PDB file of C-alpha atoms in Angstrom:
ATOM      1  CA  ASP A   1      24.272 -11.512 -22.493  1.00 48.00           C
ATOM      2  CA  GLU A   2      22.505  -9.684 -19.108  1.00 50.00           C
ATOM      3  CA  SER A   3      20.959  -6.866 -21.941  1.00 45.00           C
ATOM      4  CA  CYS A   4      19.020  -9.324 -24.398  1.00 44.00           C
ATOM      5  CA  THR A   5      17.224 -11.285 -20.846  1.00 50.00           C
ATOM      6  CA  ALA A   6      15.998  -7.946 -19.709  1.00 51.00           C
ATOM      7  CA  LEU A   7      14.688  -7.013 -22.985  1.00 50.00           C
ATOM      8  CA  GLU A   8      13.325 -10.342 -23.359  1.00 50.00           C
ATOM      9  CA  THR A   9      11.401  -9.420 -20.394  1.00 54.00           C
ATOM     10  CA  VAL A  10      10.011  -6.335 -21.031  1.00 55.00           C
ATOM     11  CA  LYS A  11       8.705  -7.342 -24.189  1.00 54.00           C
ATOM     12  CA  ALA A  12       6.911  -9.899 -22.894  1.00 52.00           C
ATOM     13  CA  MET A  13       4.555  -7.867 -20.531  1.00 64.00           C
ATOM     14  CA  ALA A  14       3.981  -6.144 -23.145  1.00 80.00           C
ATOM     15  CA  GLY A  15       0.643  -5.978 -24.195  1.00 94.00           C
ATOM     16  CA  THR A  16      -2.825  -4.916 -23.573  1.00 97.00           C
ATOM     17  CA  LEU A  17      -5.692  -4.383 -20.713  1.00 98.00           C
ATOM     18  CA  THR A  18      -9.148  -4.483 -21.564  1.00 98.00           C
ATOM     19  CA  ILE A  19     -11.357  -3.471 -18.907  1.00 98.00           C
ATOM     20  CA  THR A  20     -15.344  -3.750 -19.798  1.00 98.00           C
ATOM     21  CA  THR A  21     -17.313  -1.823 -18.246  1.00 98.00           C
ATOM     22  CA  ALA A  22     -21.031  -0.910 -18.157  1.00 96.00           C
ATOM     23  CA  MET A  23     -20.556   1.734 -20.073  1.00 97.00           C
ATOM     24  CA  GLY A  24     -17.967   0.025 -23.149  1.00 98.00           C
ATOM     25  CA  VAL A  25     -14.721  -1.054 -23.534  1.00 98.00           C
ATOM     26  CA  ILE A  26     -11.159   1.035 -22.887  1.00 98.00           C
ATOM     27  CA  ARG A  27      -7.916  -0.931 -23.919  1.00 98.00           C
ATOM     28  CA  LEU A  28      -4.910   0.305 -21.935  1.00 98.00           C
ATOM     29  CA  ALA A  29      -1.176  -0.482 -23.989  1.00 98.00           C
ATOM     30  CA  LEU A  30       0.691  -1.152 -21.461  1.00 97.00           C
ATOM     31  CA  ARG A  31       4.130   0.441 -21.662  1.00 96.00           C
ATOM     32  CA  PRO A  32       6.981  -1.889 -19.508  1.00 95.00           C
ATOM     33  CA  ASP A  33       9.116  -0.013 -21.131  1.00 95.00           C
ATOM     34  CA  ALA A  34       8.702   3.061 -18.426  1.00 95.00           C
ATOM     35  CA  ALA A  35       7.907   0.559 -15.525  1.00 95.00           C
ATOM     36  CA  PRO A  36       8.674  -3.112 -15.500  1.00 95.00           C
ATOM     37  CA  VAL A  37       7.778  -3.551 -11.962  1.00 94.00           C
ATOM     38  CA  THR A  38       4.592  -1.408 -11.626  1.00 94.00           C
ATOM     39  CA  THR A  39       3.883  -3.298 -15.588  1.00 95.00           C
ATOM     40  CA  ALA A  40       4.091  -6.714 -13.835  1.00 94.00           C
ATOM     41  CA  TYR A  41       2.609  -5.687 -10.510  1.00 94.00           C
ATOM     42  CA  ILE A  42      -0.926  -4.811 -12.349  1.00 96.00           C
ATOM     43  CA  LYS A  43      -0.964  -8.166 -14.903  1.00 96.00           C
ATOM     44  CA  LYS A  44      -0.530  -9.928 -11.637  1.00 95.00           C
ATOM     45  CA  CYS A  45      -3.512  -8.272 -10.318  1.00 96.00           C
ATOM     46  CA  VAL A  46      -5.251  -8.433 -13.580  1.00 97.00           C
ATOM     47  CA  ASP A  47      -4.714 -12.204 -14.394  1.00 96.00           C
ATOM     48  CA  ALA A  48      -5.981 -12.900 -10.657  1.00 96.00           C
ATOM     49  CA  GLY A  49      -9.349 -11.275 -11.062  1.00 97.00           C
ATOM     50  CA  LEU A  50      -9.209  -9.007  -8.547  1.00 97.00           C
ATOM     51  CA  TYR A  51     -10.700  -5.985 -10.608  1.00 97.00           C
ATOM     52  CA  ASP A  52     -13.404  -7.652 -11.815  1.00 97.00           C
ATOM     53  CA  GLY A  53     -16.739  -6.571 -10.432  1.00 97.00           C
ATOM     54  CA  THR A  54     -15.257  -3.197  -9.037  1.00 97.00           C
ATOM     55  CA  SER A  55     -15.694   0.254 -10.452  1.00 96.00           C
ATOM     56  CA  PHE A  56     -14.166   3.296 -11.555  1.00 96.00           C
ATOM     57  CA  TYR A  57     -15.871   5.549  -9.135  1.00 94.00           C
ATOM     58  CA  ARG A  58     -13.752   9.040  -9.405  1.00 93.00           C
ATOM     59  CA  SER A  59     -14.252  11.856 -11.885  1.00 93.00           C
ATOM     60  CA  ASP A  60     -12.450  15.221 -11.432  1.00 93.00           C
ATOM     61  CA  PHE A  61      -9.205  15.590 -14.000  1.00 96.00           C
ATOM     62  CA  VAL A  62      -8.726  11.506 -14.174  1.00 97.00           C
ATOM     63  CA  ILE A  63     -11.481   8.912 -13.559  1.00 97.00           C
ATOM     64  CA  GLN A  64     -10.083   6.337 -10.980  1.00 96.00           C
ATOM     65  CA  CYS A  65     -10.554   2.489 -10.304  1.00 96.00           C
ATOM     66  CA  GLY A  66      -9.113  -0.012  -7.867  1.00 94.00           C
ATOM     67  CA  LEU A  67      -9.813  -1.726  -5.012  1.00 93.00           C
ATOM     68  CA  HIS A  68     -11.411   0.796  -3.216  1.00 88.00           C
ATOM     69  CA  GLY A  69     -14.714   0.175  -1.127  1.00 87.00           C
ATOM     70  CA  SER A  70     -15.235  -2.942  -3.140  1.00 91.00           C
ATOM     71  CA  GLY A  71     -14.204  -5.171  -0.213  1.00 92.00           C
ATOM     72  CA  LYS A  72     -11.940  -7.246  -1.593  1.00 93.00           C
ATOM     73  CA  GLU A  73      -8.264  -7.818  -0.571  1.00 91.00           C
ATOM     74  CA  ASN A  74      -5.254  -7.959  -2.472  1.00 92.00           C
ATOM     75  CA  PRO A  75      -2.835 -10.722  -1.502  1.00 93.00           C
ATOM     76  CA  PHE A  76       0.068  -9.856  -3.309  1.00 93.00           C
ATOM     77  CA  GLY A  77       0.863  -6.469  -0.941  1.00 90.00           C
ATOM     78  CA  ASP A  78       1.616  -2.966  -2.021  1.00 89.00           C
ATOM     79  CA  LEU A  79       4.076  -1.987  -4.454  1.00 90.00           C
ATOM     80  CA  THR A  80       7.679  -1.301  -2.393  1.00 88.00           C
ATOM     81  CA  GLU A  81       9.460   0.900  -5.844  1.00 88.00           C
ATOM     82  CA  ASN A  82       8.344   4.178  -7.748  1.00 90.00           C
ATOM     83  CA  GLU A  83       9.136   4.194 -11.185  1.00 91.00           C
ATOM     84  CA  THR A  84       8.319   7.163 -12.642  1.00 86.00           C
ATOM     85  CA  SER A  85      12.278   8.740 -12.747  1.00 84.00           C
ATOM     86  CA  LYS A  86      13.984   5.168 -13.217  1.00 87.00           C
ATOM     87  CA  HIS A  87      13.211   3.954 -16.894  1.00 88.00           C
ATOM     88  CA  VAL A  88      11.272   6.190 -20.013  1.00 88.00           C
ATOM     89  CA  LYS A  89       9.717   8.749 -18.174  1.00 89.00           C
ATOM     90  CA  LEU A  90       6.238   9.149 -19.408  1.00 95.00           C
ATOM     91  CA  SER A  91       4.531  12.392 -18.405  1.00 96.00           C
ATOM     92  CA  ASN A  92       0.991  12.112 -17.111  1.00 97.00           C
ATOM     93  CA  THR A  93      -1.097  13.563 -20.105  1.00 98.00           C
ATOM     94  CA  ARG A  94      -4.878  12.876 -21.250  1.00 98.00           C
ATOM     95  CA  GLY A  95      -5.458   9.365 -21.280  1.00 98.00           C
ATOM     96  CA  THR A  96      -2.307   7.919 -19.608  1.00 98.00           C
ATOM     97  CA  ALA A  97      -2.772   5.545 -16.748  1.00 98.00           C
ATOM     98  CA  SER A  98      -1.278   5.987 -13.798  1.00 97.00           C
ATOM     99  CA  ILE A  99      -0.310   4.590 -10.260  1.00 94.00           C
ATOM    100  CA  ALA A 100      -2.154   6.280  -7.208  1.00 93.00           C
ATOM    101  CA  HIS A 101      -0.584   6.567  -4.385  1.00 87.00           C
ATOM    102  CA  TRP A 102      -0.403   8.479  -0.788  1.00 77.00           C
ATOM    103  CA  ASP A 103       1.551  11.357  -0.375  1.00 75.00           C
ATOM    104  CA  VAL A 104       4.444   8.741   0.770  1.00 72.00           C
ATOM    105  CA  PRO A 105       5.760   7.678  -2.966  1.00 69.00           C
ATOM    106  CA  ASP A 106       6.856   3.997  -2.261  1.00 74.00           C
ATOM    107  CA  ASN A 107       3.588   2.652  -1.681  1.00 79.00           C
ATOM    108  CA  GLY A 108       1.412   2.049  -4.567  1.00 85.00           C
ATOM    109  CA  ASN A 109      -1.008  -0.449  -4.763  1.00 89.00           C
ATOM    110  CA  THR A 110      -4.083  -1.635  -6.931  1.00 93.00           C
ATOM    111  CA  GLU A 111      -6.270   2.028  -6.848  1.00 94.00           C
ATOM    112  CA  PHE A 112      -4.703   3.681 -10.622  1.00 97.00           C
ATOM    113  CA  PHE A 113      -6.440   6.431 -12.678  1.00 97.00           C
ATOM    114  CA  ILE A 114      -6.667   7.451 -16.410  1.00 98.00           C
ATOM    115  CA  ASN A 115      -5.954  11.189 -17.075  1.00 98.00           C
ATOM    116  CA  LEU A 116      -8.255  13.043 -18.082  1.00 98.00           C
ATOM    117  CA  GLY A 117      -6.124  15.769 -19.354  1.00 97.00           C
ATOM    118  CA  THR A 118      -2.147  17.089 -19.461  1.00 97.00           C
ATOM    119  CA  ASN A 119      -1.599  16.704 -15.600  1.00 97.00           C
ATOM    120  CA  ALA A 120       2.343  17.531 -15.808  1.00 96.00           C
ATOM    121  CA  HIS A 121       2.256  18.279 -11.948  1.00 96.00           C
ATOM    122  CA  LEU A 122       1.574  14.648 -11.222  1.00 95.00           C
ATOM    123  CA  ASP A 123       5.057  13.659 -12.600  1.00 95.00           C
ATOM    124  CA  ASP A 124       6.789  15.115  -9.693  1.00 92.00           C
ATOM    125  CA  VAL A 125       4.729  15.735  -6.861  1.00 91.00           C
ATOM    126  CA  TYR A 126       5.006  13.335  -3.956  1.00 88.00           C
ATOM    127  CA  GLY A 127       7.757  11.931  -6.162  1.00 89.00           C
ATOM    128  CA  GLY A 128       5.650  11.169  -8.911  1.00 92.00           C
ATOM    129  CA  TYR A 129       2.559   8.977 -10.303  1.00 94.00           C
ATOM    130  CA  CYS A 130       4.108   6.310 -12.420  1.00 95.00           C
ATOM    131  CA  VAL A 131       2.882   6.259 -15.795  1.00 96.00           C
ATOM    132  CA  PHE A 132       1.809   2.465 -16.792  1.00 96.00           C
ATOM    133  CA  ALA A 133      -0.003   2.257 -19.390  1.00 98.00           C
ATOM    134  CA  GLU A 134      -2.459   4.777 -22.066  1.00 98.00           C
ATOM    135  CA  VAL A 135      -4.958   4.770 -24.209  1.00 98.00           C
ATOM    136  CA  PRO A 136      -3.817   4.336 -27.569  1.00 98.00           C
ATOM    137  CA  ALA A 137      -4.585   7.781 -29.946  1.00 96.00           C
ATOM    138  CA  ASP A 138      -6.044   5.682 -32.758  1.00 97.00           C
ATOM    139  CA  ASP A 139      -9.040   3.803 -30.291  1.00 98.00           C
ATOM    140  CA  LYS A 140     -11.980   6.050 -30.795  1.00 98.00           C
ATOM    141  CA  GLU A 141     -14.126   3.054 -28.629  1.00 98.00           C
ATOM    142  CA  SER A 142     -11.523   3.182 -25.450  1.00 98.00           C
ATOM    143  CA  TRP A 143     -11.280   6.911 -25.825  1.00 98.00           C
ATOM    144  CA  ALA A 144     -15.286   7.468 -26.040  1.00 98.00           C
ATOM    145  CA  THR A 145     -15.799   5.141 -22.340  1.00 98.00           C
ATOM    146  CA  VAL A 146     -13.157   7.433 -21.040  1.00 98.00           C
ATOM    147  CA  ASP A 147     -15.105  10.110 -21.528  1.00 97.00           C
ATOM    148  CA  ALA A 148     -18.410   8.775 -21.033  1.00 96.00           C
ATOM    149  CA  ILE A 149     -17.177   7.522 -17.769  1.00 97.00           C
ATOM    150  CA  ALA A 150     -16.142  10.984 -16.615  1.00 96.00           C
ATOM    151  CA  VAL A 151     -19.065  12.519 -17.556  1.00 95.00           C
ATOM    152  CA  GLY A 152     -21.228   9.989 -16.312  1.00 93.00           C
ATOM    153  CA  ILE A 153     -19.825  10.201 -12.598  1.00 93.00           C
ATOM    154  CA  ALA A 154     -19.024  14.078 -12.339  1.00 89.00           C
ATOM    155  CA  ASN A 155     -22.071  15.490 -14.546  1.00 86.00           C
ATOM    156  CA  GLY A 156     -24.215  12.809 -14.620  1.00 74.00           C
ATOM    157  CA  GLY A 157     -25.576  11.428 -10.866  1.00 77.00           C
ATOM    158  CA  LYS A 158     -23.629   8.321 -10.991  1.00 82.00           C
ATOM    159  CA  LYS A 159     -21.610   7.152  -7.896  1.00 90.00           C
ATOM    160  CA  SER A 160     -19.468   4.848  -9.932  1.00 94.00           C
ATOM    161  CA  VAL A 161     -19.736   3.212 -13.016  1.00 96.00           C
ATOM    162  CA  GLN A 162     -18.849  -0.769 -12.845  1.00 96.00           C
ATOM    163  CA  ILE A 163     -16.243  -2.964 -14.418  1.00 97.00           C
ATOM    164  CA  THR A 164     -17.605  -6.319 -14.949  1.00 97.00           C
ATOM    165  CA  SER A 165     -14.299  -7.377 -16.065  1.00 98.00           C
ATOM    166  CA  VAL A 166     -10.324  -6.566 -17.169  1.00 98.00           C
ATOM    167  CA  LYS A 167      -8.432  -9.199 -19.221  1.00 98.00           C
ATOM    168  CA  SER A 168      -4.325  -9.251 -20.073  1.00 96.00           C
ATOM    169  CA  SER A 169      -2.866  -9.936 -23.507  1.00 94.00           C
TER     170      SER A 169
END
């Protein structure tokens, strides 16, 4: 049965990203029910070690990371599908992780951000910013790290916060 195969594929992609930074650890629960193509893409980038040694470099209403400024190249190319409204639609609320893209919706890449508050305008602008993961509500360590990075970059004089490694499980 085709629907059982699709469900098994989505379940296989579920898991956690563990981002180890100079300021602590952030765990993101993947949401393949909302973004199966995006989740698979991010896991492939993580498993290839693309995020290791990069940094969070932006903090305003989000903290953002990716290959920007790292000198690394993405061998997998860009995403060609924005899944914002194709599956379970998740809003850009505090702690959700979304794919960054230019003002053209179907060109996401390795850049992603974690929302620092509710950013509902990101749900629809430029085709929407696809949520693919979230900080678990009860994960105090991850929340503390997200907030420390935000403050460190925005107010603490840091230009960026180093990511030591990102692992998927």
